[in-house]
Amino acid sequence: MSKTMKVRIESSKIVRPSYRGTSPLTTDCVPLTVFDKVTFDAHIAVIYVYHPPTPTNEDFKLGLERVLALYREWAGRLGKNEKGESIILLNDTGVKFVEASVDSRFDQVMPLKPLQDLLNLHPCLKGGEELVQVQVTRFNCGSMVVGFTAHHLVADGHATSNFLVAWGQATRGAKISPLPLQDRSIFTPRQPPIFKFEHKGLEFMSKKLKDAPHSYNLVEDIAVHKAHFTKTFISKLKAKASASNVFDKPYSTFESLLAHLWRAVTKARALVGTETTQIRISVNGRMRLKPPVLNNYFGNLVLWAFPRARVKELICQPLPYAAKLIHDAIARVDNDYFLSFIDYANYRAREEDLIPTADMNKIVLCPNLEVDSWLRFPLYELDFGGGSPYLFMPSFAPAEGMMLLLPSFIRDGSTEVYVSLFKDNLEAFKQICYSID
């Protein structure tokens, strides 16, 4: 990137659902489930890059109008019912659609690394009422960036990915498939409830423990680094991680790579050996509940695994030790765990007035980590009519200890990891992360 990227906002409009036939009532609402309420109360932003040919902005808006008629929640607003419970108002108020331009060539100004300039390619994440925001930024060479933000309380990454694919289908005039499953009443607690697991200190905590907001700006001390791991490197890593699994299934790419990264970050942070470090790992419940919930379920259905270890043991023990901790922690988040959570959230969490531990405002996680895997999301299936995106990437979101794994845009089986660390620790991480010890 040799020039400064100057983004000019051309217009900002509201796009509402367009119905064929009779429009539904705009006084209906959808209650948030226990999985919606326990997740991050914030917008998440992603960026798609397309080279010509690209659809017109009018095509984008028409596609949005069509797909919002099926995904009405996105066109609604968050609110409360008469009991004070959190709901989504299906009032068709609409989503924000911003048109923007850059008077430069894409390859001259577009940052392909996680830099602050990316924030100019999507609407602001704070302060707006809209649950979805879109910004289409066109470069003078014909390339285009689609910046997309969505409120996490409405849907998780899996469901949001399905929506995005459907938007592409609607824009190019294709049949929208699969249709969303929008029954949020399926997670009913048992009678009597069975609290098989402890959820306080994991998904929930006391209000007294909520961190006070920092009065100083730590963001300037944090860097977001993109690390690239080749398919060959990952194959070697998996073989090493699974070396002691003689009779068991080898560890997955995610488990093996995360074990390696956990150890690398812990070394780079130079933590005291007696400290405990843990990872917060997102676990999709769709296939873990019995019977399974269909993949087209629209909403949140994620809990977390929390592998933990003493720093000295994590570093001194070989890679299979960390891989087993991760594998076993994820395996524990099974059907029984999800059912226990549903019961706990509906009863004990309410009785004790607990709040979620998921907090997007927490910008320093050390000595811990938080990781999301987008390795199985259909990131490159968002086709608006001109083909797959050239590049997909998350926006700039500096939070020390946050990691995101996704398939490389090269699409050769390699993996990209976005990791946020203090700048003082980053150089050490870069030197460690490509070494398989």
Coordinates of C-alpha atoms in Angstrom, one line a residue:
M1 CA 0.0 0.0 0.0
S2 CA 1.8 3.2 -1.2
K3 CA -1.0 5.8 -0.9
T4 CA -3.4 6.9 1.7
M5 CA -6.9 5.5 1.2
K6 CA -9.4 8.3 1.2
V7 CA -13.0 7.0 1.4
R8 CA -15.7 9.4 0.4
I9 CA -19.3 8.7 1.6
E10 CA -21.7 9.2 -1.3
S11 CA -25.0 8.4 0.3
S12 CA -26.5 6.6 3.3
K13 CA -30.0 5.0 3.0
I14 CA -32.3 2.6 4.8
V15 CA -33.3 -0.6 3.0
R16 CA -36.4 -2.4 4.1
P17 CA -37.8 -5.8 3.3
S18 CA -39.9 -6.1 0.1
Y19 CA -42.7 -8.7 0.2
R20 CA -44.5 -10.5 -2.5
G21 CA -48.2 -10.4 -1.7
T22 CA -49.4 -9.4 1.8
S23 CA -46.9 -7.8 4.1
P24 CA -46.6 -9.4 7.6
L25 CA -47.6 -7.4 10.8
T26 CA -44.9 -5.1 12.0
T27 CA -46.0 -5.4 15.6
D28 CA -44.7 -9.0 16.1
C29 CA -41.6 -9.7 18.1
V30 CA -39.1 -12.6 18.7
P31 CA -37.8 -13.3 22.2
L32 CA -34.0 -13.7 22.5
T33 CA -33.0 -17.2 23.6
V34 CA -30.6 -18.0 26.4
F35 CA -27.9 -18.5 23.7
D36 CA -28.6 -15.0 22.2
K37 CA -28.5 -13.3 25.6
V38 CA -25.2 -14.9 26.7
T39 CA -23.2 -13.9 23.6
F40 CA -21.4 -10.7 22.8
D41 CA -23.6 -7.6 22.8
A42 CA -21.9 -5.9 19.9
H43 CA -21.6 -5.6 16.1
I44 CA -19.1 -7.8 14.3
A45 CA -17.6 -6.4 11.1
V46 CA -16.2 -8.3 8.0
I47 CA -14.9 -7.2 4.7
Y48 CA -15.3 -8.8 1.2
V49 CA -13.2 -7.7 -1.8
Y50 CA -14.4 -8.2 -5.4
H51 CA -12.8 -7.5 -8.7
P52 CA -14.9 -6.6 -11.8
P53 CA -17.4 -7.5 -13.0
T54 CA -19.5 -6.3 -10.0
P55 CA -23.3 -5.6 -9.7
T56 CA -24.7 -2.1 -9.4
N57 CA -25.6 -0.6 -6.1
E58 CA -29.3 -0.8 -7.1
D59 CA -28.8 -4.6 -7.6
F60 CA -27.4 -4.8 -4.1
K61 CA -30.3 -3.0 -2.6
L62 CA -32.9 -5.1 -4.5
G63 CA -31.2 -8.2 -3.3
L64 CA -31.2 -6.9 0.3
E65 CA -34.9 -6.1 0.0
R66 CA -35.6 -9.6 -1.1
V67 CA -33.5 -11.5 1.4
L68 CA -34.7 -9.3 4.3
A69 CA -38.2 -10.5 3.7
L70 CA -37.0 -14.0 4.7
Y71 CA -34.6 -12.8 7.5
R72 CA -36.9 -10.2 9.0
E73 CA -34.9 -10.1 12.3
W74 CA -32.1 -8.2 10.6
A75 CA -34.5 -5.5 9.5
G76 CA -35.9 -5.1 13.1
R77 CA -34.6 -3.5 16.3
L78 CA -33.6 -4.8 19.7
G79 CA -36.1 -3.9 22.5
K80 CA -37.8 -5.1 25.6
N81 CA -41.3 -6.6 26.1
E82 CA -43.7 -5.7 28.9
K83 CA -41.9 -8.1 31.3
G84 CA -38.6 -6.4 30.6
E85 CA -37.2 -9.3 28.6
S86 CA -35.0 -8.8 25.6
I87 CA -36.7 -9.2 22.2
I88 CA -36.2 -8.5 18.5
L89 CA -39.0 -6.2 17.2
L90 CA -40.0 -7.3 13.8
N91 CA -40.9 -3.8 12.7
D92 CA -39.2 -3.8 9.3
T93 CA -37.5 -0.5 10.2
G94 CA -34.6 -1.6 7.9
V95 CA -30.9 -1.9 7.6
K96 CA -28.3 0.8 6.8
F97 CA -26.9 0.9 3.3
V98 CA -23.9 3.2 2.6
E99 CA -22.5 4.0 -0.8
A100 CA -18.9 5.1 -0.9
S101 CA -16.0 5.6 -3.3
V102 CA -12.2 5.8 -3.4
D103 CA -10.6 7.8 -6.1
S104 CA -7.6 5.4 -6.4
R105 CA -6.8 2.0 -7.7
F106 CA -7.5 -0.9 -5.3
D107 CA -3.9 -2.2 -5.4
Q108 CA -2.5 1.3 -4.6
V109 CA -4.4 1.9 -1.4
M110 CA -6.2 -1.2 0.0
P111 CA -4.6 -2.6 3.1
L112 CA -4.4 -6.4 3.0
K113 CA -3.2 -6.5 6.6
P114 CA -5.3 -5.8 9.7
L115 CA -4.8 -2.0 9.9
Q116 CA -6.9 0.8 11.2
D117 CA -7.7 2.0 7.7
L118 CA -10.1 -0.9 7.4
L119 CA -12.5 0.8 9.8
N120 CA -13.3 3.3 6.9
L121 CA -14.7 0.4 4.8
H122 CA -17.7 -0.3 6.9
P123 CA -20.2 1.8 9.0
C124 CA -19.3 2.5 12.6
L125 CA -19.9 -0.4 15.0
K126 CA -21.3 1.7 17.8
G127 CA -24.2 4.1 18.3
G128 CA -26.5 2.8 15.5
E129 CA -29.9 1.1 16.0
E130 CA -29.7 -0.9 12.8
L131 CA -28.9 -4.6 13.3
V132 CA -27.2 -4.9 9.9
Q133 CA -25.1 -2.3 8.2
V134 CA -23.6 -2.5 4.7
Q135 CA -21.1 -0.2 3.0
V136 CA -20.3 -0.7 -0.7
T137 CA -17.0 1.1 -1.6
R138 CA -16.0 1.4 -5.2
F139 CA -12.5 2.0 -6.4
N140 CA -11.7 3.8 -9.7
C141 CA -10.3 0.6 -11.2
G142 CA -13.7 -1.2 -10.9
S143 CA -12.8 -3.2 -7.8
M144 CA -15.3 -3.1 -4.9
V145 CA -15.3 -3.7 -1.1
V146 CA -18.4 -4.8 0.7
G147 CA -18.1 -4.0 4.4
F148 CA -20.7 -5.8 6.5
T149 CA -21.6 -5.5 10.2
A150 CA -24.1 -7.5 12.1
H151 CA -25.3 -7.5 15.7
H152 CA -24.2 -10.7 17.5
L153 CA -27.2 -10.9 19.7
V154 CA -29.3 -11.7 16.6
A155 CA -27.2 -14.5 15.2
D156 CA -23.9 -16.3 15.4
G157 CA -21.3 -16.5 12.7
H158 CA -22.7 -19.7 11.3
A159 CA -26.2 -18.2 10.8
T160 CA -24.9 -14.9 9.6
S161 CA -22.8 -16.7 7.0
N162 CA -26.0 -18.4 5.7
F163 CA -27.7 -15.0 5.5
L164 CA -24.8 -13.6 3.5
V165 CA -24.9 -16.5 1.0
A166 CA -28.6 -16.0 0.7
W167 CA -28.1 -12.3 0.0
G168 CA -25.8 -13.2 -2.9
Q169 CA -28.4 -15.6 -4.2
A170 CA -31.1 -12.9 -4.0
T171 CA -28.9 -10.3 -5.7
R172 CA -28.2 -12.5 -8.7
G173 CA -31.8 -13.7 -8.9
A174 CA -31.2 -17.3 -7.8
K175 CA -33.4 -19.4 -5.6
I176 CA -32.6 -18.7 -1.9
S177 CA -31.6 -22.0 -0.3
P178 CA -31.6 -23.2 2.4
L179 CA -34.4 -21.1 3.9
P180 CA -33.8 -20.1 7.5
L181 CA -35.2 -22.1 10.4
Q182 CA -36.5 -19.3 12.7
D183 CA -38.0 -21.2 15.7
R184 CA -36.4 -19.7 18.8
S185 CA -38.7 -21.6 21.1
I186 CA -37.0 -24.9 20.8
F187 CA -34.6 -24.4 23.7
T188 CA -37.0 -25.1 26.6
P189 CA -35.7 -26.0 30.1
R190 CA -36.4 -29.3 31.7
Q191 CA -38.8 -29.8 34.5
P192 CA -37.4 -30.1 37.0
P193 CA -34.1 -28.5 35.9
I194 CA -30.9 -30.5 36.1
F195 CA -27.7 -28.5 36.8
K196 CA -25.2 -31.1 35.8
F197 CA -22.4 -28.6 35.3
E198 CA -21.3 -25.4 37.0
H199 CA -21.8 -22.5 34.6
K200 CA -20.9 -19.6 37.0
G201 CA -17.4 -18.5 36.2
L202 CA -17.7 -19.8 32.7
E203 CA -20.7 -18.4 30.7
F204 CA -21.9 -16.3 33.7
M205 CA -20.5 -14.2 36.4
S206 CA -21.6 -11.9 39.3
K207 CA -22.2 -8.3 38.4
K208 CA -19.6 -7.4 41.1
L209 CA -16.8 -9.0 39.0
K210 CA -17.4 -6.9 35.9
D211 CA -14.3 -5.0 34.9
A212 CA -14.4 -1.3 35.2
P213 CA -13.7 0.4 31.8
H214 CA -10.1 1.5 31.4
S215 CA -9.5 5.2 31.8
Y216 CA -6.4 5.0 29.6
N217 CA -6.1 3.9 26.0
L218 CA -4.3 0.5 25.7
V219 CA -5.4 0.0 22.1
E220 CA -2.3 2.0 20.9
D221 CA -0.1 -0.7 22.5
I222 CA -1.8 -3.6 20.7
A223 CA -1.1 -4.8 17.2
V224 CA -3.1 -7.2 15.1
H225 CA -0.9 -9.6 13.2
K226 CA -1.8 -11.9 10.3
A227 CA 0.1 -15.1 10.3
H228 CA 0.0 -17.5 7.4
F229 CA 0.4 -21.3 7.9
T230 CA 0.9 -23.4 4.8
K231 CA -0.8 -26.8 4.3
T232 CA 2.5 -28.5 4.6
F233 CA 3.3 -26.8 7.9
I234 CA -0.1 -27.7 9.3
S235 CA 0.3 -31.4 8.1
K236 CA 3.6 -31.6 10.0
L237 CA 2.0 -29.9 13.0
K238 CA -1.0 -32.4 13.0
A239 CA 1.4 -35.3 12.8
K240 CA 3.4 -34.0 15.8
A241 CA 0.3 -33.2 17.9
S242 CA -1.2 -36.6 17.2
A243 CA 2.0 -38.6 17.7
S244 CA 0.8 -40.2 20.9
N245 CA -2.7 -40.9 19.5
V246 CA -1.9 -44.5 18.4
F247 CA -5.5 -45.8 18.6
D248 CA -7.5 -42.6 18.6
K249 CA -8.5 -40.3 15.8
P250 CA -5.8 -37.7 14.9
Y251 CA -6.4 -34.2 16.2
S252 CA -8.0 -31.8 13.8
T253 CA -6.3 -28.9 12.0
F254 CA -8.0 -26.5 14.5
E255 CA -6.9 -28.4 17.6
S256 CA -3.4 -28.9 16.4
L257 CA -2.8 -25.3 15.2
L258 CA -4.5 -23.9 18.3
A259 CA -2.3 -26.0 20.6
H260 CA 0.8 -24.6 18.8
L261 CA -0.5 -21.0 19.0
W262 CA -1.4 -21.3 22.7
R263 CA 2.2 -22.3 23.5
A264 CA 3.7 -19.7 21.1
V265 CA 1.7 -16.9 22.6
T266 CA 2.4 -18.0 26.1
K267 CA 6.1 -18.0 25.4
A268 CA 6.0 -14.6 23.7
R269 CA 4.2 -13.1 26.7
A270 CA 7.0 -14.3 29.0
L271 CA 4.4 -15.3 31.7
V272 CA 5.4 -16.5 35.1
G273 CA 5.5 -20.3 35.3
T274 CA 3.0 -20.6 38.2
E275 CA 0.3 -18.6 36.4
T276 CA -2.7 -20.3 34.9
T277 CA -3.7 -19.6 31.3
Q278 CA -6.9 -20.6 29.6
I279 CA -8.5 -20.3 26.2
R280 CA -12.2 -19.4 25.5
I281 CA -13.1 -21.5 22.4
S282 CA -16.4 -21.1 20.5
V283 CA -18.3 -24.4 20.2
N284 CA -21.3 -24.7 17.7
G285 CA -24.1 -26.6 19.3
R286 CA -26.1 -27.5 16.2
M287 CA -24.6 -31.0 15.8
R288 CA -23.9 -31.5 19.5
L289 CA -27.5 -31.4 20.7
K290 CA -29.6 -34.5 20.5
P291 CA -31.5 -34.6 18.2
P292 CA -29.3 -32.2 16.2
V293 CA -30.5 -28.7 15.3
L294 CA -30.7 -28.1 11.6
N295 CA -27.7 -26.2 10.1
N296 CA -30.1 -23.6 8.8
Y297 CA -31.2 -22.6 12.3
F298 CA -31.1 -18.8 12.5
G299 CA -29.9 -17.4 15.8
N300 CA -27.1 -18.0 18.3
L301 CA -26.3 -21.6 19.3
V302 CA -22.7 -21.3 20.6
L303 CA -21.2 -22.1 24.0
W304 CA -17.5 -22.2 24.9
A305 CA -14.9 -24.7 25.9
F306 CA -12.3 -23.5 28.5
P307 CA -9.0 -25.6 28.4
R308 CA -6.6 -24.4 31.0
A309 CA -3.0 -25.1 32.1
R310 CA -0.2 -23.9 34.3
V311 CA 2.2 -21.9 32.1
K312 CA 5.2 -24.0 33.1
E313 CA 3.5 -27.3 32.2
L314 CA 2.1 -25.9 28.9
I315 CA 5.6 -24.8 27.7
C316 CA 7.6 -27.7 29.1
Q317 CA 5.3 -30.5 28.0
P318 CA 5.3 -31.4 24.3
L319 CA 2.7 -30.3 21.8
P320 CA 0.4 -33.3 22.3
Y321 CA -0.2 -32.2 25.9
A322 CA -1.8 -28.9 24.8
A323 CA -3.6 -30.6 21.9
K324 CA -5.2 -33.1 24.4
L325 CA -6.3 -30.3 26.8
I326 CA -8.0 -28.5 23.9
H327 CA -9.6 -31.7 22.5
D328 CA -10.9 -32.9 25.8
A329 CA -12.3 -29.5 26.8
I330 CA -14.2 -29.2 23.5
A331 CA -15.5 -32.8 23.8
R332 CA -17.0 -31.9 27.2
V333 CA -19.3 -29.3 25.6
D334 CA -21.7 -32.0 24.6
N335 CA -25.5 -32.5 24.6
D336 CA -25.6 -32.9 28.4
Y337 CA -23.6 -29.6 28.8
F338 CA -25.9 -27.7 26.4
L339 CA -29.0 -29.0 28.3
S340 CA -27.4 -28.1 31.6
F341 CA -26.7 -24.6 30.3
I342 CA -30.3 -24.1 29.1
D343 CA -31.6 -25.1 32.6
Y344 CA -29.0 -23.0 34.4
A345 CA -29.7 -19.9 32.3
N346 CA -33.4 -20.1 32.8
Y347 CA -33.3 -20.6 36.6
R348 CA -30.2 -20.2 38.6
A349 CA -28.7 -17.4 36.5
R350 CA -31.9 -15.4 36.8
E351 CA -32.2 -16.1 40.6
E352 CA -28.7 -14.9 41.2
D353 CA -29.0 -12.0 38.7
L354 CA -25.8 -13.2 36.9
I355 CA -24.5 -11.5 33.7
P356 CA -22.6 -13.0 30.7
T357 CA -18.9 -13.3 30.8
A358 CA -18.7 -12.5 27.0
D359 CA -17.5 -8.9 26.8
M360 CA -16.4 -7.1 23.7
N361 CA -15.2 -4.2 25.7
K362 CA -12.5 -6.2 27.4
I363 CA -9.4 -5.3 25.4
V364 CA -6.7 -7.2 27.4
L365 CA -7.2 -11.0 28.0
C366 CA -3.6 -11.8 29.2
P367 CA -2.8 -14.4 30.5
N368 CA -5.8 -15.9 28.6
L369 CA -6.8 -16.2 25.0
E370 CA -10.1 -16.2 23.1
V371 CA -10.4 -17.9 19.8
D372 CA -13.0 -18.2 17.0
S373 CA -12.7 -20.6 14.1
W374 CA -14.2 -19.6 10.8
L375 CA -12.5 -22.4 9.0
R376 CA -15.8 -24.1 8.1
F377 CA -17.8 -21.0 7.2
P378 CA -18.8 -20.5 3.5
L379 CA -16.7 -17.3 3.3
Y380 CA -16.0 -17.6 -0.4
E381 CA -19.6 -18.5 -1.4
L382 CA -20.9 -14.9 -1.3
D383 CA -21.5 -14.5 -5.0
F384 CA -23.4 -11.4 -6.1
G385 CA -23.3 -12.4 -9.8
G386 CA -19.6 -11.7 -10.6
G387 CA -18.2 -14.7 -8.9
S388 CA -16.5 -15.4 -5.5
P389 CA -14.8 -12.7 -3.6
Y390 CA -11.1 -12.2 -4.3
L391 CA -10.5 -11.7 -0.5
F392 CA -12.3 -12.0 2.8
M393 CA -11.0 -10.6 6.0
P394 CA -12.2 -9.4 9.4
S395 CA -12.1 -5.7 10.2
F396 CA -9.5 -4.1 12.5
A397 CA -10.4 -5.2 16.1
P398 CA -7.5 -4.9 18.5
A399 CA -8.1 -6.9 21.7
E400 CA -5.0 -8.4 23.2
G401 CA -5.3 -12.2 23.3
M402 CA -8.0 -12.5 20.6
M403 CA -7.3 -15.0 17.8
L404 CA -9.3 -15.8 14.6
L405 CA -8.6 -18.7 12.3
L406 CA -9.9 -18.7 8.7
P407 CA -9.0 -20.3 5.4
S408 CA -6.5 -18.4 3.3
F409 CA -7.7 -16.3 0.4
I410 CA -5.2 -18.2 -1.7
R411 CA -7.5 -21.2 -1.2
D412 CA -4.7 -23.8 -1.3
G413 CA -5.5 -25.4 2.0
S414 CA -3.4 -22.9 4.0
T415 CA -4.7 -21.1 7.1
E416 CA -4.5 -17.5 8.2
V417 CA -4.6 -16.5 11.9
Y418 CA -5.3 -13.0 13.0
V419 CA -3.8 -12.6 16.5
S420 CA -3.8 -9.5 18.7
L421 CA -0.9 -9.0 21.1
F422 CA 0.9 -6.2 22.8
K423 CA 3.5 -4.8 20.4
D424 CA 6.2 -5.6 23.0
N425 CA 5.4 -9.3 22.6
L426 CA 4.7 -9.5 18.9
E427 CA 8.3 -9.8 17.7
A428 CA 8.9 -12.8 20.0
F429 CA 5.7 -14.4 18.7
K430 CA 6.8 -13.9 15.0
Q431 CA 10.1 -15.7 15.8
I432 CA 8.4 -18.6 17.6
C433 CA 5.2 -19.2 15.6
Y434 CA 6.8 -20.9 12.6
S435 CA 9.0 -23.3 14.6
I436 CA 7.7 -26.8 15.4
D437 CA 9.7 -27.7 18.5

